[in-house]
Coordinates of C-alpha atoms in Angstrom, one line a residue:
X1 CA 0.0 0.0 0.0
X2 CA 3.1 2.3 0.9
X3 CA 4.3 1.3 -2.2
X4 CA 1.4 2.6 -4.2
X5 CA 0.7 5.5 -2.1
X6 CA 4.4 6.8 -3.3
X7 CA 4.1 6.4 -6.8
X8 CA 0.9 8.1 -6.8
X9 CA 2.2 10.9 -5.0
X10 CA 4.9 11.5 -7.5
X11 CA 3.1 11.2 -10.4
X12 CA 0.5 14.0 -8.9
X13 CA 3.7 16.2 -8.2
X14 CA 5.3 15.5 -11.5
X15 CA 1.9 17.0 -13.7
X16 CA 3.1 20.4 -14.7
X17 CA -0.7 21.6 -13.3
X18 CA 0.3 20.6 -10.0
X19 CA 3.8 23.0 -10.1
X20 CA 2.0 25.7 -11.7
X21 CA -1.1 25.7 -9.6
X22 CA 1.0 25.9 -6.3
X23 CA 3.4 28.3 -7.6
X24 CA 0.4 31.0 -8.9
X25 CA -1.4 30.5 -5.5
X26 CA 2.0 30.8 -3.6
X27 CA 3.2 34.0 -5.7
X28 CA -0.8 35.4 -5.1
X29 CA -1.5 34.5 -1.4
X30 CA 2.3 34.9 -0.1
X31 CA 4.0 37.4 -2.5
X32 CA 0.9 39.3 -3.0
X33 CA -1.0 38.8 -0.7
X34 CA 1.2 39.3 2.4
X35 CA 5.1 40.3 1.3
X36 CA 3.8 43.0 -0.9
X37 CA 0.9 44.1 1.3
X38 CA 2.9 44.7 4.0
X39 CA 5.8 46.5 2.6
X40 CA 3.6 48.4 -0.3
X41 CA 0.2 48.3 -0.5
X42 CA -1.3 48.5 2.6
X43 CA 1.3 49.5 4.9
X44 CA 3.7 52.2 2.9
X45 CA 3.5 55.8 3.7
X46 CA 1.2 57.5 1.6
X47 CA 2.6 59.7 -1.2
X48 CA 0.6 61.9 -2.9
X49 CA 3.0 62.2 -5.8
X50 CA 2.7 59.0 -6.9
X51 CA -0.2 57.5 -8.9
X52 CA -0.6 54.1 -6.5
X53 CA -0.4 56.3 -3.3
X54 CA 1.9 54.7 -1.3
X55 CA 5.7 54.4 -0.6
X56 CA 7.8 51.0 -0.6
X57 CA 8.4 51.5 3.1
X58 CA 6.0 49.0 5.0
X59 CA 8.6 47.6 7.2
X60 CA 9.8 51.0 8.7
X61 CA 6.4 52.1 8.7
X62 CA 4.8 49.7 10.8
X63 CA 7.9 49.8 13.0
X64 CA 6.8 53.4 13.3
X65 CA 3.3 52.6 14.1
X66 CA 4.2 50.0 16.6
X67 CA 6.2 52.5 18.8
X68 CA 3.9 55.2 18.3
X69 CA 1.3 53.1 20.0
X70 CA 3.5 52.3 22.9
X71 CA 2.7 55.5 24.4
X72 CA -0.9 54.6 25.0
X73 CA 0.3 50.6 25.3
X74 CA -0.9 48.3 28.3
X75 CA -4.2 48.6 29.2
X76 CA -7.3 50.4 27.3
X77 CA -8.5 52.7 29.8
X78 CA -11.3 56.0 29.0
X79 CA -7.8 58.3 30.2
X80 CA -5.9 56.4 27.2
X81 CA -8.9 56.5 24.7
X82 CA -9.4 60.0 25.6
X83 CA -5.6 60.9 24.7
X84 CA -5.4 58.9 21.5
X85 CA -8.2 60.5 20.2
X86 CA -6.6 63.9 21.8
X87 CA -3.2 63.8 20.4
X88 CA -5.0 62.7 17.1
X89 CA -6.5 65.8 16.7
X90 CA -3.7 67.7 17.7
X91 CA -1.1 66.1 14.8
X92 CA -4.0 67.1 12.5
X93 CA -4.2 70.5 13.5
X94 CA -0.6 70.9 13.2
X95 CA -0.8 69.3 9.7
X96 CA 1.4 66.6 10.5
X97 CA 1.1 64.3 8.1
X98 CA 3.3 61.6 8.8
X99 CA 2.3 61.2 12.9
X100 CA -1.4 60.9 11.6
X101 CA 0.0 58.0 9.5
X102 CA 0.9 56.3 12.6
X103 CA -2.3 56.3 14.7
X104 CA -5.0 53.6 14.4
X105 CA -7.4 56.3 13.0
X106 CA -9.3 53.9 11.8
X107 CA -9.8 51.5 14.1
X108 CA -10.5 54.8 16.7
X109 CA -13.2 56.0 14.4
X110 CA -15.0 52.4 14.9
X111 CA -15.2 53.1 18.2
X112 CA -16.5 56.4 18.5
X113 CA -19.2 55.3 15.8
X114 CA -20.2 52.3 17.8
X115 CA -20.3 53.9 21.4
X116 CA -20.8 57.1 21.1
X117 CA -23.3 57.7 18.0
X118 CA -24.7 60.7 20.0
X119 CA -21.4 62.8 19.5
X120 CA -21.7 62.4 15.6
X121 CA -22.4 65.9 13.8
X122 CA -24.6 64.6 10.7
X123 CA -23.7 68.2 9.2
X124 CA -19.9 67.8 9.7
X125 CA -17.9 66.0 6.4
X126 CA -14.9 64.9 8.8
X127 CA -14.5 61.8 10.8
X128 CA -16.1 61.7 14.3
X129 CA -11.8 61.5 15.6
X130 CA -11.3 65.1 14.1
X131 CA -13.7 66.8 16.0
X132 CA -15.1 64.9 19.2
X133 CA -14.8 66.6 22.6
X134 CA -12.0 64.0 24.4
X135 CA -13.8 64.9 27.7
X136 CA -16.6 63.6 26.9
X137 CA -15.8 60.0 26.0
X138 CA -16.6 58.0 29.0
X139 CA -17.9 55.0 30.0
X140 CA -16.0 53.0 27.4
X141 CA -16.5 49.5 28.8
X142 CA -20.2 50.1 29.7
X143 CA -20.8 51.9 26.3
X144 CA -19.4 48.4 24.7
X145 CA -21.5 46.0 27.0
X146 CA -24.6 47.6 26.2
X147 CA -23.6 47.7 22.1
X148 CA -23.1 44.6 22.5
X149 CA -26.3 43.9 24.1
X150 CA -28.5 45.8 21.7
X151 CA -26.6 44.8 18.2
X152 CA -28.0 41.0 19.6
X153 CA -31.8 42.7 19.9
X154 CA -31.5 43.9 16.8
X155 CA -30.3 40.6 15.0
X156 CA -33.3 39.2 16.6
X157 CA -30.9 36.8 18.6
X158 CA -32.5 37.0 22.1
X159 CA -34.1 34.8 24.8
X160 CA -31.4 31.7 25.4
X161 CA -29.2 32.4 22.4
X162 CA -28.6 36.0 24.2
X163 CA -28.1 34.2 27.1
X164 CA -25.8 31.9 25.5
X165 CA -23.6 34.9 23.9
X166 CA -23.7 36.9 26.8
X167 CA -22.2 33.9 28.7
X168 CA -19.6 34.1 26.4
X169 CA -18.6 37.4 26.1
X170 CA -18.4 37.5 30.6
X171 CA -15.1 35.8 29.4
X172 CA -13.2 38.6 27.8
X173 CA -10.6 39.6 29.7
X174 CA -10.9 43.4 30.6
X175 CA -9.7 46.4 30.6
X176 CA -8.6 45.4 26.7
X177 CA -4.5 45.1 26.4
X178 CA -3.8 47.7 23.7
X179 CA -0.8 48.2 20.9
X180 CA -1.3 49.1 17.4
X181 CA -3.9 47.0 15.9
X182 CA -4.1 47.5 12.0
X183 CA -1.1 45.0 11.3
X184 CA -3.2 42.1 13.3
X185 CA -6.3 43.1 11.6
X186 CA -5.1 42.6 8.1
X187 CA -4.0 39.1 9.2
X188 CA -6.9 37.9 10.8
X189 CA -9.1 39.6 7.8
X190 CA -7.6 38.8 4.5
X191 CA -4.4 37.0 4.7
X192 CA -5.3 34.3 7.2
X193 CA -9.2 34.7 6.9
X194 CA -10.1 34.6 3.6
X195 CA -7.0 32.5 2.1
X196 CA -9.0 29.3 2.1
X197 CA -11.7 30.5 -0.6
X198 CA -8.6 31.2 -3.5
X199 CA -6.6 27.7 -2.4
X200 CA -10.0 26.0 -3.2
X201 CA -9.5 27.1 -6.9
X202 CA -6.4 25.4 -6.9
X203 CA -7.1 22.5 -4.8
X204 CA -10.0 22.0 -7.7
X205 CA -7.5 21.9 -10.9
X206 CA -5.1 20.1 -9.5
X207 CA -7.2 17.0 -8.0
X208 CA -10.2 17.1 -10.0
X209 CA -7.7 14.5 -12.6
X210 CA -7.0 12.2 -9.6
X211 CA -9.6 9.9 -11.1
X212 CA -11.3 11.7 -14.0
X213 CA -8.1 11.6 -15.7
X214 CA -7.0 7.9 -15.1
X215 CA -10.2 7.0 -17.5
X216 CA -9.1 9.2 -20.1
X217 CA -5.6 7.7 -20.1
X218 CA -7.0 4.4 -21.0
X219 CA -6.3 3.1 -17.4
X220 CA -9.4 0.4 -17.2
X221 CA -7.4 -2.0 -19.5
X222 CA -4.2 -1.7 -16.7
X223 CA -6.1 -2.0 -13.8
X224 CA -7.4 -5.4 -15.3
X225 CA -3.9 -6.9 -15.0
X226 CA -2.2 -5.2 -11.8
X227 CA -2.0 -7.7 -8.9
X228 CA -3.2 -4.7 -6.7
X229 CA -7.1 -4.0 -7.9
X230 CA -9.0 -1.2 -8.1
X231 CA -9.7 -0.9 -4.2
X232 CA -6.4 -0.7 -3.2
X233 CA -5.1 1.8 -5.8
X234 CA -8.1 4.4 -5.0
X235 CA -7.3 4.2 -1.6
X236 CA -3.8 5.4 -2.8
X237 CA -5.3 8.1 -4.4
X238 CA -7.6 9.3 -1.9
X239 CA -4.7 8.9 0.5
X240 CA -2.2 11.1 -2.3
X241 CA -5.3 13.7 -2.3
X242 CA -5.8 14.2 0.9
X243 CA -1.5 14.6 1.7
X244 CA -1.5 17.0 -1.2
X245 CA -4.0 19.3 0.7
X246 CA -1.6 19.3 3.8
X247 CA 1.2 20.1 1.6
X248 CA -0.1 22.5 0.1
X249 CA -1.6 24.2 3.0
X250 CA 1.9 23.8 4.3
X251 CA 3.6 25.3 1.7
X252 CA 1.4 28.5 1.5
X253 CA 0.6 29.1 5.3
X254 CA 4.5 28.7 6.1
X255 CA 5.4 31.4 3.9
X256 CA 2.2 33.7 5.1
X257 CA 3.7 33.1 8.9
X258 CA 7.0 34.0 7.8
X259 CA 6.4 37.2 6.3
X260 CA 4.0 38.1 8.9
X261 CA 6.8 37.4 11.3
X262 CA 9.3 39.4 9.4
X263 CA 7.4 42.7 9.0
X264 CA 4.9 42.6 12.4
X265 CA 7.0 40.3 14.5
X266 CA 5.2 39.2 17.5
X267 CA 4.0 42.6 19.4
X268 CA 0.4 42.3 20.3
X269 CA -0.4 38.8 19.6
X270 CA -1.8 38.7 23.0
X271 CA -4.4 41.5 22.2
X272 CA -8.0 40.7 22.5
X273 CA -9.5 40.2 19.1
X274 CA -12.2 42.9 20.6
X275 CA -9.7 45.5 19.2
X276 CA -10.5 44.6 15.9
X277 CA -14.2 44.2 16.2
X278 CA -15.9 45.6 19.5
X279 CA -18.9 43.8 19.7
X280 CA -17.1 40.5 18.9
X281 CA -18.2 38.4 22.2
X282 CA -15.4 35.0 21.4
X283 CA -13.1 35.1 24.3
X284 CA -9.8 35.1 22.1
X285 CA -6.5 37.0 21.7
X286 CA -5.0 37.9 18.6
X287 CA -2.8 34.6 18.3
X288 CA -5.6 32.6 19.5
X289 CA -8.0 33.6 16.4
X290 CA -5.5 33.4 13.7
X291 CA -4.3 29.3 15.3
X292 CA -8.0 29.2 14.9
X293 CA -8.5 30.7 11.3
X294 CA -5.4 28.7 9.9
X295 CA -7.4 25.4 11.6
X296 CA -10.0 26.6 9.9
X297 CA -8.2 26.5 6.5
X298 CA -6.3 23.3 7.0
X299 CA -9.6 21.2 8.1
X300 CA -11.6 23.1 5.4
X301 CA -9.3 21.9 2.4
X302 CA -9.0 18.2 4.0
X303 CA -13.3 18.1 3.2
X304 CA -12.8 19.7 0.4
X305 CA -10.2 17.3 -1.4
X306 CA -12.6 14.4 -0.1
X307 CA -15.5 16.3 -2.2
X308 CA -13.7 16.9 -5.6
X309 CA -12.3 13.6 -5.2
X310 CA -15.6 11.9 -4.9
X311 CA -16.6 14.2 -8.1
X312 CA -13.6 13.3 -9.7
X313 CA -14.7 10.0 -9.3
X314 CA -18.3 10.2 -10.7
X315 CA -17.6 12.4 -13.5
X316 CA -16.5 11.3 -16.9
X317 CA -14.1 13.9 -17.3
X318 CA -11.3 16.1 -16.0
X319 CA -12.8 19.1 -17.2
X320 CA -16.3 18.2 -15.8
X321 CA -15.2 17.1 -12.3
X322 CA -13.3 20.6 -12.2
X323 CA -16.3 22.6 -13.3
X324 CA -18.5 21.1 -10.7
X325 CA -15.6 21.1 -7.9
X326 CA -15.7 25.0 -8.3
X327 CA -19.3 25.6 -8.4
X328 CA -19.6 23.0 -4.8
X329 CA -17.5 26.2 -3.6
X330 CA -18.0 29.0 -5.8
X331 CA -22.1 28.8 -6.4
X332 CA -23.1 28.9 -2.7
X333 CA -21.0 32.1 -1.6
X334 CA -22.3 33.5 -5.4
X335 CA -26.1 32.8 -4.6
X336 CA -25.3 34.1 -0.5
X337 CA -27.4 37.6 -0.4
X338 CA -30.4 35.5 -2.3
X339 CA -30.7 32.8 0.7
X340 CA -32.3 33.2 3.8
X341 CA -30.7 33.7 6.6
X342 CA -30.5 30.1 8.1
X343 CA -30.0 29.0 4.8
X344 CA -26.8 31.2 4.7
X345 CA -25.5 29.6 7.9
X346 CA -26.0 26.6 6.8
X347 CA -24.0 26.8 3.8
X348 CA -20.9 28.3 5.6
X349 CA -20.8 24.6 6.9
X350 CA -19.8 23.3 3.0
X351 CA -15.9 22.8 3.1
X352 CA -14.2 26.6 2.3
X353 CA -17.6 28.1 1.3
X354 CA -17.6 29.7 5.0
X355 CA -14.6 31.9 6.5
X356 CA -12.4 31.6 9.5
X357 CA -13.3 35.4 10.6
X358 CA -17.1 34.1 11.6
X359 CA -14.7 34.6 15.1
X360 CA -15.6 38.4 15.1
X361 CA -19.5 37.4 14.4
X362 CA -22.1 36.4 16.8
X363 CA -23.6 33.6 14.5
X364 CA -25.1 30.4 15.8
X365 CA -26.7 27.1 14.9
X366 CA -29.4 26.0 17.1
X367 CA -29.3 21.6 17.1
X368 CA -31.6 19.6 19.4
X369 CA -32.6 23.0 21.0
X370 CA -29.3 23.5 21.8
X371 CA -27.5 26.8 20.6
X372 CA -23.6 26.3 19.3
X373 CA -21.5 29.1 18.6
X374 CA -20.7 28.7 14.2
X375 CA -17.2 28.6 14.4
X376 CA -17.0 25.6 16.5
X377 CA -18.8 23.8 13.7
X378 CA -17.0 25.2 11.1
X379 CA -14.5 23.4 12.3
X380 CA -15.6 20.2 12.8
X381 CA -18.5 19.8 9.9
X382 CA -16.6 20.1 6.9
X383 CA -13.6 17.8 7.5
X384 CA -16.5 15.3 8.3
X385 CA -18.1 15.8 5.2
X386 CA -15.0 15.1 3.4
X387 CA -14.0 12.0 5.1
X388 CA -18.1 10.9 4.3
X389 CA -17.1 11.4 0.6
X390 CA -14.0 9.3 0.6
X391 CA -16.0 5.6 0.6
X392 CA -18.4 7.2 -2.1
X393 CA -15.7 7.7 -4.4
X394 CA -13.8 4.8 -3.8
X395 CA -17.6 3.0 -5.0
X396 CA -17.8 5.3 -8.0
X397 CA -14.5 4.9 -9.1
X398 CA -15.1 1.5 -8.9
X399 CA -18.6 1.3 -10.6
X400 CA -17.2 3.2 -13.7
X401 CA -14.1 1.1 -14.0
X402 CA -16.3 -2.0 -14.4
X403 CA -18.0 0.0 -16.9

């Protein structure tokens, strides 16, 4: 069986598709999506003398941004609020440009939005941080319990399922530990979050052949003759599958954790995810959610290679067990805003159609009468879906080489 599993494995690694389908994703999601990000595109200095907008100087940058933030560091107090929002307003009225780059303007402007809407000046054009009184912001914590509170009243999510939030969000750890927040944000939003949904393209090309193609190249004859059968082979392939979604994963998460290491280092990992999201109620630090995200990812593409494999296995092409690989992923998030609301839940529980970041959302499932929090399911479902779809395609593969 090892014997098998090895020359499957290098025969999936030796398809040109394979090599070019992990290097694209790995020059997109790594290069792209993380190296670049950091250093240009979402992290340079602005320049308003260039056409892009910003300066290839992300590293020094959020160096920058991280020491600027130590001033108001430790813990998230209304004096601390008060004085980022303060010495905001002063760098602005001094029309300096670069310390303006360094404060969390945005993230600050989330929270005077959420918790203090009555401040807001509906006839002003400027952002709530330029010209709030500091004095009067208050009450930050109780402000944030009762957002909380009334953003579940207005979802409709009350009675026990309140209950069963609330419960969680007693948890949170407070006052919040603060440092400078947009580096962690961009991690746990895009390039940890929402890798999963562009690996699935690639996932889809490069496995969809695993037993599509083997009836193309003639294989039934073979198989006839070999002194291993038909069982024992697709139980090579679905074994080569399923490593070549570790590997991959691997391959792409190692460099994402490197270059996230390089630029942000480790400052603030022990944040609460709060910072991010204030009416977030999941009782996690910043490392915490993106361990949980890249589980997320990894158990996500596991049910996933079981479900183009099983597809690969009842289609009677490549090109067909692709197409409908993509649309088992790329359909449902598609046809999202034209589903109801349960309905839309219960998709996210399809492997990679849902995201990691349902951490900063106060979704739940109801099952038996019992209410359970989304992302522990999105956890669990999928990669059980997968490993359901392994026997069926071992019985399809076999039905259509009998054919």
């Amino acid at each position: 069986m090892m014997e098998l599993f090895l020359l499957e494995h290098r025969k999936l690694w030796r398809r040109g598709t394979t090599k070019v389908c992990v290097l694209v994703c790995f020059v997109y999601a790594v290069l792209f999506g993380s190296v670049l990000s950091f250093q240009w595109f979402s992290f340079g200095s602005s320049n308003h003398t260039d056409s892009f907008g910003n300066n290839f100087d992300g590293y020094r940058m959020i160096r920058d941004c991280q020491e600027y933030s130590r001033a108001f560091g430790g813990e998230l107090t209304d004096e601390y609020f008060q004085q980022m929002v303060r010495d905001y307003q002063e760098a602005e009225a001094a029309h300096m440009d670069r310390r303006l780059q360094l404060t969390d303007r945005q993230g600050i402007q989330g929270w005077l939005e959420a918790l203090y809407p009555e401040l807001k000046d509906s006839s002003s054009l400027k952002l709530m941080v330029s010209y709030v009184d500091p004095d009067e912001l208050t009450g930050f914590y109780e402000r944030r319990q009762q957002a909380v509170g009334t953003f579940l009243e207005i979802s409709g999510q009350e009675g026990r399922e309140k209950e069963y939030l609330m419960q969680m969000e007693q948890s949170v750890q407070k006052p919040f530990r603060y440092e400078w927040t947009e580096g962690w944000s961009a991690v746990l939003s895009t390039i940890a979050g929402e890798t999963g949904t562009v690996m699935a393209v690639f996932l889809a090309i490069v496995l969809s052949p695993i037993f599509a193609g083997e009836r193309r190249d003639g294989i039934k004859v073979l198989m006839l003759t070999t002194k291993n059968g038909w069982r024992r082979t697709a139980f090579a392939k679905i074994l080569t599958g399923l490593c070549f979604a570790l590997e991959f994963f691997a391959v792409i998460a190692a460099g994402q954790v490197a270059s996230q290491l390089f630029f942000l280092g480790t400052a603030g990992w022990d944040m609460p995810i709060q910072n991010i999201k204030l009416i977030a109620v999941a009782p996690m630090n910043m490392l915490q959610a993106e361990i949980y995200e890249y589980t997320f990812t990894l158990l996500g593409m596991i049910g996933y290679a079981g479900i183009v494999m099983l597809l690969s296995a009842a289609a009677g092409s490549s090109v067909l067990a692709m197409v409908s690989s993509l649309a088992a992923v790329l359909v449902p998030t598609a046809l999202e805003n034209y589903l109801p609301f349960w309905l839309q839940k219960a998709k996210d529980l399809i492997p990679l159609v849902g995201t990691g970041t349902d951490i900063f959302r106060t979704n739940t499932l109801c099952i038996f009468g019992r209410y359970i929090w989304s992302p522990y399911l999105l956890i669990t479902i999928p990669v059980l879906i997968g490993m359901l779809c392994v026997p069926f395609a071992v019985k399809g593969w076999a039905r259509r080489m009998r054919v």
